[in-house]
Amino acid sequence: MNRDLTQTVARIAGVNPRACMRCGKCTGACPAYDEMEYHPHQFVSMVETGRIDELLRSKGIYTCLSCFACIERCPRQVEPARLIEAVRVLAERKQGADHLRPQDIPARLDPDMPQQAITSALRKYRR
Ligand code: SF4
Ligand code: SF4
């Protein structure tokens, strides 16, 4: 468990997971229910209890549709989708440390590779 990461996620999201009253309305409205191993109300609970590392590894941060149905239904302004988005941002920031440095690129290039392929790969393989 990592309480520091809970604060980081809450700060990025701009919402307070502690306000959740576990009513489950967010999960009841979620169209991606079957694709998310942690459903919206569970996601909120895991953020609150510091289980961020598990969430960073979950597929749900990419299968959430960002439809905001959970935001509409939440009576406590917890807004689960904002917490999901915040964990996704955190995952991308962590992976950012592994990105190539510009000076490393020339040695890896195939001289026959078109420049468009490089640009396309950068877009596709951001994660
Ligand atoms: S924003 Fe994501 S978590 Fe919220 S209801 Fe839509 S798919 Fe489900
Ligand atoms: S709708 Fe809001 S208060 Fe209810 S379980 Fe979901 S996040 Fe918590």
mmCIF file with all atom_site columns, C-alpha atoms and ligand atoms in Angstrom:
data_model
loop_
_atom_site.group_PDB
_atom_site.id
_atom_site.type_symbol
_atom_site.label_atom_id
_atom_site.label_alt_id
_atom_site.label_comp_id
_atom_site.label_asym_id
_atom_site.label_entity_id
_atom_site.label_seq_id
_atom_site.pdbx_PDB_ins_code
_atom_site.Cartn_x
_atom_site.Cartn_y
_atom_site.Cartn_z
_atom_site.occupancy
_atom_site.B_iso_or_equiv
_atom_site.pdbx_formal_charge
_atom_site.auth_seq_id
_atom_site.auth_comp_id
_atom_site.auth_asym_id
_atom_site.auth_atom_id
_atom_site.pdbx_PDB_model_num
ATOM   1   C  CA  . MET A 1 1   ? 0.000   0.000  0.000   1.00 0.00 ? 1   MET A CA  1
ATOM   2   C  CA  . ASN A 1 2   ? 1.192   3.462  -0.843  1.00 0.00 ? 2   ASN A CA  1
ATOM   3   C  CA  . ARG A 1 3   ? -0.562  6.427  0.733   1.00 0.00 ? 3   ARG A CA  1
ATOM   4   C  CA  . ASP A 1 4   ? 1.729   8.909  -1.013  1.00 0.00 ? 4   ASP A CA  1
ATOM   5   C  CA  . LEU A 1 5   ? 0.503   7.627  -4.374  1.00 0.00 ? 5   LEU A CA  1
ATOM   6   C  CA  . THR A 1 6   ? -3.092  7.972  -3.162  1.00 0.00 ? 6   THR A CA  1
ATOM   7   C  CA  . GLN A 1 7   ? -2.452  11.664 -2.577  1.00 0.00 ? 7   GLN A CA  1
ATOM   8   C  CA  . THR A 1 8   ? -0.744  12.003 -5.949  1.00 0.00 ? 8   THR A CA  1
ATOM   9   C  CA  . VAL A 1 9   ? -3.664  10.358 -7.778  1.00 0.00 ? 9   VAL A CA  1
ATOM   10  C  CA  . ALA A 1 10  ? -6.235  12.447 -5.884  1.00 0.00 ? 10  ALA A CA  1
ATOM   11  C  CA  . ARG A 1 11  ? -4.274  15.609 -6.686  1.00 0.00 ? 11  ARG A CA  1
ATOM   12  C  CA  . ILE A 1 12  ? -4.063  14.791 -10.412 1.00 0.00 ? 12  ILE A CA  1
ATOM   13  C  CA  . ALA A 1 13  ? -7.773  13.862 -10.473 1.00 0.00 ? 13  ALA A CA  1
ATOM   14  C  CA  . GLY A 1 14  ? -8.884  16.853 -8.404  1.00 0.00 ? 14  GLY A CA  1
ATOM   15  C  CA  . VAL A 1 15  ? -11.419 14.738 -6.488  1.00 0.00 ? 15  VAL A CA  1
ATOM   16  C  CA  . ASN A 1 16  ? -11.631 13.165 -3.060  1.00 0.00 ? 16  ASN A CA  1
ATOM   17  C  CA  . PRO A 1 17  ? -11.957 9.338  -3.018  1.00 0.00 ? 17  PRO A CA  1
ATOM   18  C  CA  . ARG A 1 18  ? -12.723 9.455  0.719   1.00 0.00 ? 18  ARG A CA  1
ATOM   19  C  CA  . ALA A 1 19  ? -16.102 10.992 -0.029  1.00 0.00 ? 19  ALA A CA  1
ATOM   20  C  CA  . CYS A 1 20  ? -17.271 7.689  -1.573  1.00 0.00 ? 20  CYS A CA  1
ATOM   21  C  CA  . MET A 1 21  ? -20.172 6.085  0.294   1.00 0.00 ? 21  MET A CA  1
ATOM   22  C  CA  . ARG A 1 22  ? -19.973 2.753  -1.607  1.00 0.00 ? 22  ARG A CA  1
ATOM   23  C  CA  . CYS A 1 23  ? -23.417 3.096  -3.114  1.00 0.00 ? 23  CYS A CA  1
ATOM   24  C  CA  . GLY A 1 24  ? -22.330 1.351  -6.335  1.00 0.00 ? 24  GLY A CA  1
ATOM   25  C  CA  . LYS A 1 25  ? -24.237 3.693  -8.660  1.00 0.00 ? 25  LYS A CA  1
ATOM   26  C  CA  . CYS A 1 26  ? -21.095 4.290  -10.701 1.00 0.00 ? 26  CYS A CA  1
ATOM   27  C  CA  . THR A 1 27  ? -20.584 0.573  -11.290 1.00 0.00 ? 27  THR A CA  1
ATOM   28  C  CA  . GLY A 1 28  ? -24.260 0.075  -12.124 1.00 0.00 ? 28  GLY A CA  1
ATOM   29  C  CA  . ALA A 1 29  ? -23.949 2.654  -14.908 1.00 0.00 ? 29  ALA A CA  1
ATOM   30  C  CA  . CYS A 1 30  ? -20.612 1.473  -16.345 1.00 0.00 ? 30  CYS A CA  1
ATOM   31  C  CA  . PRO A 1 31  ? -20.887 0.147  -19.941 1.00 0.00 ? 31  PRO A CA  1
ATOM   32  C  CA  . ALA A 1 32  ? -17.369 -1.318 -19.688 1.00 0.00 ? 32  ALA A CA  1
ATOM   33  C  CA  . TYR A 1 33  ? -18.251 -3.396 -16.618 1.00 0.00 ? 33  TYR A CA  1
ATOM   34  C  CA  . ASP A 1 34  ? -17.177 -6.708 -18.186 1.00 0.00 ? 34  ASP A CA  1
ATOM   35  C  CA  . GLU A 1 35  ? -13.851 -5.342 -19.404 1.00 0.00 ? 35  GLU A CA  1
ATOM   36  C  CA  . MET A 1 36  ? -12.733 -3.832 -16.101 1.00 0.00 ? 36  MET A CA  1
ATOM   37  C  CA  . GLU A 1 37  ? -11.292 -6.236 -13.519 1.00 0.00 ? 37  GLU A CA  1
ATOM   38  C  CA  . TYR A 1 38  ? -11.814 -3.535 -10.910 1.00 0.00 ? 38  TYR A CA  1
ATOM   39  C  CA  . HIS A 1 39  ? -15.218 -1.930 -11.292 1.00 0.00 ? 39  HIS A CA  1
ATOM   40  C  CA  . PRO A 1 40  ? -15.563 1.824  -10.715 1.00 0.00 ? 40  PRO A CA  1
ATOM   41  C  CA  . HIS A 1 41  ? -16.578 1.634  -7.030  1.00 0.00 ? 41  HIS A CA  1
ATOM   42  C  CA  . GLN A 1 42  ? -13.784 -0.893 -6.401  1.00 0.00 ? 42  GLN A CA  1
ATOM   43  C  CA  . PHE A 1 43  ? -11.327 1.342  -8.225  1.00 0.00 ? 43  PHE A CA  1
ATOM   44  C  CA  . VAL A 1 44  ? -12.249 4.245  -5.938  1.00 0.00 ? 44  VAL A CA  1
ATOM   45  C  CA  . SER A 1 45  ? -11.851 2.057  -2.861  1.00 0.00 ? 45  SER A CA  1
ATOM   46  C  CA  . MET A 1 46  ? -8.439  0.836  -4.027  1.00 0.00 ? 46  MET A CA  1
ATOM   47  C  CA  . VAL A 1 47  ? -7.233  4.389  -4.587  1.00 0.00 ? 47  VAL A CA  1
ATOM   48  C  CA  . GLU A 1 48  ? -8.422  5.339  -1.120  1.00 0.00 ? 48  GLU A CA  1
ATOM   49  C  CA  . THR A 1 49  ? -6.653  2.405  0.532   1.00 0.00 ? 49  THR A CA  1
ATOM   50  C  CA  . GLY A 1 50  ? -3.388  2.944  -1.333  1.00 0.00 ? 50  GLY A CA  1
ATOM   51  C  CA  . ARG A 1 51  ? -3.498  -0.054 -3.696  1.00 0.00 ? 51  ARG A CA  1
ATOM   52  C  CA  . ILE A 1 52  ? -2.211  2.067  -6.565  1.00 0.00 ? 52  ILE A CA  1
ATOM   53  C  CA  . ASP A 1 53  ? 0.448   -0.381 -7.739  1.00 0.00 ? 53  ASP A CA  1
ATOM   54  C  CA  . GLU A 1 54  ? -2.264  -2.941 -8.538  1.00 0.00 ? 54  GLU A CA  1
ATOM   55  C  CA  . LEU A 1 55  ? -4.236  -0.321 -10.423 1.00 0.00 ? 55  LEU A CA  1
ATOM   56  C  CA  . LEU A 1 56  ? -1.158  0.740  -12.402 1.00 0.00 ? 56  LEU A CA  1
ATOM   57  C  CA  . ARG A 1 57  ? -0.913  -2.860 -13.678 1.00 0.00 ? 57  ARG A CA  1
ATOM   58  C  CA  . SER A 1 58  ? -4.630  -3.250 -14.406 1.00 0.00 ? 58  SER A CA  1
ATOM   59  C  CA  . LYS A 1 59  ? -6.049  -3.349 -17.915 1.00 0.00 ? 59  LYS A CA  1
ATOM   60  C  CA  . GLY A 1 60  ? -8.999  -1.320 -16.713 1.00 0.00 ? 60  GLY A CA  1
ATOM   61  C  CA  . ILE A 1 61  ? -7.113  1.948  -16.955 1.00 0.00 ? 61  ILE A CA  1
ATOM   62  C  CA  . TYR A 1 62  ? -7.099  1.387  -20.730 1.00 0.00 ? 62  TYR A CA  1
ATOM   63  C  CA  . THR A 1 63  ? -10.498 -0.288 -21.179 1.00 0.00 ? 63  THR A CA  1
ATOM   64  C  CA  . CYS A 1 64  ? -12.434 2.499  -19.442 1.00 0.00 ? 64  CYS A CA  1
ATOM   65  C  CA  . LEU A 1 65  ? -14.361 4.253  -22.219 1.00 0.00 ? 65  LEU A CA  1
ATOM   66  C  CA  . SER A 1 66  ? -14.190 7.708  -20.617 1.00 0.00 ? 66  SER A CA  1
ATOM   67  C  CA  . CYS A 1 67  ? -17.919 7.947  -21.180 1.00 0.00 ? 67  CYS A CA  1
ATOM   68  C  CA  . PHE A 1 68  ? -18.325 9.708  -17.800 1.00 0.00 ? 68  PHE A CA  1
ATOM   69  C  CA  . ALA A 1 69  ? -21.511 7.804  -16.915 1.00 0.00 ? 69  ALA A CA  1
ATOM   70  C  CA  . CYS A 1 70  ? -19.961 7.163  -13.495 1.00 0.00 ? 70  CYS A CA  1
ATOM   71  C  CA  . ILE A 1 71  ? -19.403 10.882 -13.033 1.00 0.00 ? 71  ILE A CA  1
ATOM   72  C  CA  . GLU A 1 72  ? -23.027 11.609 -13.898 1.00 0.00 ? 72  GLU A CA  1
ATOM   73  C  CA  . ARG A 1 73  ? -24.337 9.024  -11.441 1.00 0.00 ? 73  ARG A CA  1
ATOM   74  C  CA  . CYS A 1 74  ? -22.091 9.741  -8.449  1.00 0.00 ? 74  CYS A CA  1
ATOM   75  C  CA  . PRO A 1 75  ? -24.013 11.533 -5.689  1.00 0.00 ? 75  PRO A CA  1
ATOM   76  C  CA  . ARG A 1 76  ? -20.829 12.463 -3.835  1.00 0.00 ? 76  ARG A CA  1
ATOM   77  C  CA  . GLN A 1 77  ? -18.779 14.086 -6.615  1.00 0.00 ? 77  GLN A CA  1
ATOM   78  C  CA  . VAL A 1 78  ? -16.112 11.387 -6.312  1.00 0.00 ? 78  VAL A CA  1
ATOM   79  C  CA  . GLU A 1 79  ? -16.094 11.035 -10.101 1.00 0.00 ? 79  GLU A CA  1
ATOM   80  C  CA  . PRO A 1 80  ? -14.416 7.625  -10.588 1.00 0.00 ? 80  PRO A CA  1
ATOM   81  C  CA  . ALA A 1 81  ? -13.484 8.315  -14.225 1.00 0.00 ? 81  ALA A CA  1
ATOM   82  C  CA  . ARG A 1 82  ? -11.221 11.152 -13.078 1.00 0.00 ? 82  ARG A CA  1
ATOM   83  C  CA  . LEU A 1 83  ? -9.405  8.792  -10.726 1.00 0.00 ? 83  LEU A CA  1
ATOM   84  C  CA  . ILE A 1 84  ? -9.047  6.217  -13.519 1.00 0.00 ? 84  ILE A CA  1
ATOM   85  C  CA  . GLU A 1 85  ? -7.658  8.891  -15.823 1.00 0.00 ? 85  GLU A CA  1
ATOM   86  C  CA  . ALA A 1 86  ? -5.248  10.014 -13.076 1.00 0.00 ? 86  ALA A CA  1
ATOM   87  C  CA  . VAL A 1 87  ? -3.886  6.475  -12.627 1.00 0.00 ? 87  VAL A CA  1
ATOM   88  C  CA  . ARG A 1 88  ? -3.495  6.208  -16.411 1.00 0.00 ? 88  ARG A CA  1
ATOM   89  C  CA  . VAL A 1 89  ? -1.525  9.464  -16.409 1.00 0.00 ? 89  VAL A CA  1
ATOM   90  C  CA  . LEU A 1 90  ? 0.636   8.128  -13.579 1.00 0.00 ? 90  LEU A CA  1
ATOM   91  C  CA  . ALA A 1 91  ? 1.304   4.912  -15.537 1.00 0.00 ? 91  ALA A CA  1
ATOM   92  C  CA  . GLU A 1 92  ? 2.364   6.923  -18.565 1.00 0.00 ? 92  GLU A CA  1
ATOM   93  C  CA  . ARG A 1 93  ? 4.631   9.114  -16.452 1.00 0.00 ? 93  ARG A CA  1
ATOM   94  C  CA  . LYS A 1 94  ? 6.337   6.054  -14.977 1.00 0.00 ? 94  LYS A CA  1
ATOM   95  C  CA  . GLN A 1 95  ? 6.875   4.543  -18.403 1.00 0.00 ? 95  GLN A CA  1
ATOM   96  C  CA  . GLY A 1 96  ? 8.179   7.890  -19.587 1.00 0.00 ? 96  GLY A CA  1
ATOM   97  C  CA  . ALA A 1 97  ? 11.441  7.215  -17.800 1.00 0.00 ? 97  ALA A CA  1
ATOM   98  C  CA  . ASP A 1 98  ? 12.013  4.308  -20.188 1.00 0.00 ? 98  ASP A CA  1
ATOM   99  C  CA  . HIS A 1 99  ? 11.571  6.296  -23.366 1.00 0.00 ? 99  HIS A CA  1
ATOM   100 C  CA  . LEU A 1 100 ? 14.399  6.584  -25.842 1.00 0.00 ? 100 LEU A CA  1
ATOM   101 C  CA  . ARG A 1 101 ? 16.659  9.590  -25.611 1.00 0.00 ? 101 ARG A CA  1
ATOM   102 C  CA  . PRO A 1 102 ? 16.897  11.478 -28.947 1.00 0.00 ? 102 PRO A CA  1
ATOM   103 C  CA  . GLN A 1 103 ? 20.654  10.915 -29.146 1.00 0.00 ? 103 GLN A CA  1
ATOM   104 C  CA  . ASP A 1 104 ? 20.101  7.118  -28.989 1.00 0.00 ? 104 ASP A CA  1
ATOM   105 C  CA  . ILE A 1 105 ? 17.836  6.997  -32.020 1.00 0.00 ? 105 ILE A CA  1
ATOM   106 C  CA  . PRO A 1 106 ? 20.310  7.239  -34.976 1.00 0.00 ? 106 PRO A CA  1
ATOM   107 C  CA  . ALA A 1 107 ? 22.119  4.038  -33.976 1.00 0.00 ? 107 ALA A CA  1
ATOM   108 C  CA  . ARG A 1 108 ? 18.836  2.115  -34.010 1.00 0.00 ? 108 ARG A CA  1
ATOM   109 C  CA  . LEU A 1 109 ? 17.514  3.321  -37.352 1.00 0.00 ? 109 LEU A CA  1
ATOM   110 C  CA  . ASP A 1 110 ? 17.288  1.201  -40.458 1.00 0.00 ? 110 ASP A CA  1
ATOM   111 C  CA  . PRO A 1 111 ? 18.463  3.485  -43.295 1.00 0.00 ? 111 PRO A CA  1
ATOM   112 C  CA  . ASP A 1 112 ? 15.632  2.205  -45.499 1.00 0.00 ? 112 ASP A CA  1
ATOM   113 C  CA  . MET A 1 113 ? 12.930  3.057  -42.959 1.00 0.00 ? 113 MET A CA  1
ATOM   114 C  CA  . PRO A 1 114 ? 10.688  5.916  -44.157 1.00 0.00 ? 114 PRO A CA  1
ATOM   115 C  CA  . GLN A 1 115 ? 10.399  8.862  -41.759 1.00 0.00 ? 115 GLN A CA  1
ATOM   116 C  CA  . GLN A 1 116 ? 6.619   8.447  -41.690 1.00 0.00 ? 116 GLN A CA  1
ATOM   117 C  CA  . ALA A 1 117 ? 7.085   5.007  -40.097 1.00 0.00 ? 117 ALA A CA  1
ATOM   118 C  CA  . ILE A 1 118 ? 9.045   6.535  -37.230 1.00 0.00 ? 118 ILE A CA  1
ATOM   119 C  CA  . THR A 1 119 ? 6.403   9.170  -36.595 1.00 0.00 ? 119 THR A CA  1
ATOM   120 C  CA  . SER A 1 120 ? 3.658   6.552  -36.786 1.00 0.00 ? 120 SER A CA  1
ATOM   121 C  CA  . ALA A 1 121 ? 5.462   4.261  -34.334 1.00 0.00 ? 121 ALA A CA  1
ATOM   122 C  CA  . LEU A 1 122 ? 5.895   7.073  -31.836 1.00 0.00 ? 122 LEU A CA  1
ATOM   123 C  CA  . ARG A 1 123 ? 2.131   7.615  -31.918 1.00 0.00 ? 123 ARG A CA  1
ATOM   124 C  CA  . LYS A 1 124 ? 1.196   3.945  -31.683 1.00 0.00 ? 124 LYS A CA  1
ATOM   125 C  CA  . TYR A 1 125 ? 3.674   2.813  -29.062 1.00 0.00 ? 125 TYR A CA  1
ATOM   126 C  CA  . ARG A 1 126 ? 3.307   5.626  -26.599 1.00 0.00 ? 126 ARG A CA  1
ATOM   127 C  CA  . ARG A 1 127 ? 2.500   3.132  -23.802 1.00 0.00 ? 127 ARG A CA  1
HETATM 128 S  S1  . SF4 B 2 .   ? -16.014 6.539  -17.588 1.00 0.00 ? 1   SF4 B S1  1
HETATM 129 FE FE1 . SF4 B 2 .   ? -15.103 4.467  -17.541 1.00 0.00 ? 1   SF4 B FE1 1
HETATM 130 S  S2  . SF4 B 2 .   ? -15.492 3.697  -15.458 1.00 0.00 ? 1   SF4 B S2  1
HETATM 131 FE FE2 . SF4 B 2 .   ? -16.849 5.456  -15.799 1.00 0.00 ? 1   SF4 B FE2 1
HETATM 132 S  S3  . SF4 B 2 .   ? -18.785 4.558  -16.511 1.00 0.00 ? 1   SF4 B S3  1
HETATM 133 FE FE3 . SF4 B 2 .   ? -17.593 5.101  -18.346 1.00 0.00 ? 1   SF4 B FE3 1
HETATM 134 S  S4  . SF4 B 2 .   ? -16.433 3.248  -18.867 1.00 0.00 ? 1   SF4 B S4  1
HETATM 135 FE FE4 . SF4 B 2 .   ? -17.182 2.973  -16.752 1.00 0.00 ? 1   SF4 B FE4 1
HETATM 136 S  S1  . SF4 B 2 .   ? -21.315 6.478  -7.255  1.00 0.00 ? 2   SF4 B S1  1
HETATM 137 FE FE1 . SF4 B 2 .   ? -19.818 7.766  -6.149  1.00 0.00 ? 2   SF4 B FE1 1
HETATM 138 S  S2  . SF4 B 2 .   ? -20.313 7.477  -3.967  1.00 0.00 ? 2   SF4 B S2  1
HETATM 139 FE FE2 . SF4 B 2 .   ? -21.306 5.791  -5.105  1.00 0.00 ? 2   SF4 B FE2 1
HETATM 140 S  S3  . SF4 B 2 .   ? -19.814 4.075  -5.065  1.00 0.00 ? 2   SF4 B S3  1
HETATM 141 FE FE3 . SF4 B 2 .   ? -19.452 5.233  -6.950  1.00 0.00 ? 2   SF4 B FE3 1
HETATM 142 S  S4  . SF4 B 2 .   ? -17.836 6.714  -6.414  1.00 0.00 ? 2   SF4 B S4  1
HETATM 143 FE FE4 . SF4 B 2 .   ? -18.716 5.966  -4.477  1.00 0.00 ? 2   SF4 B FE4 1
#
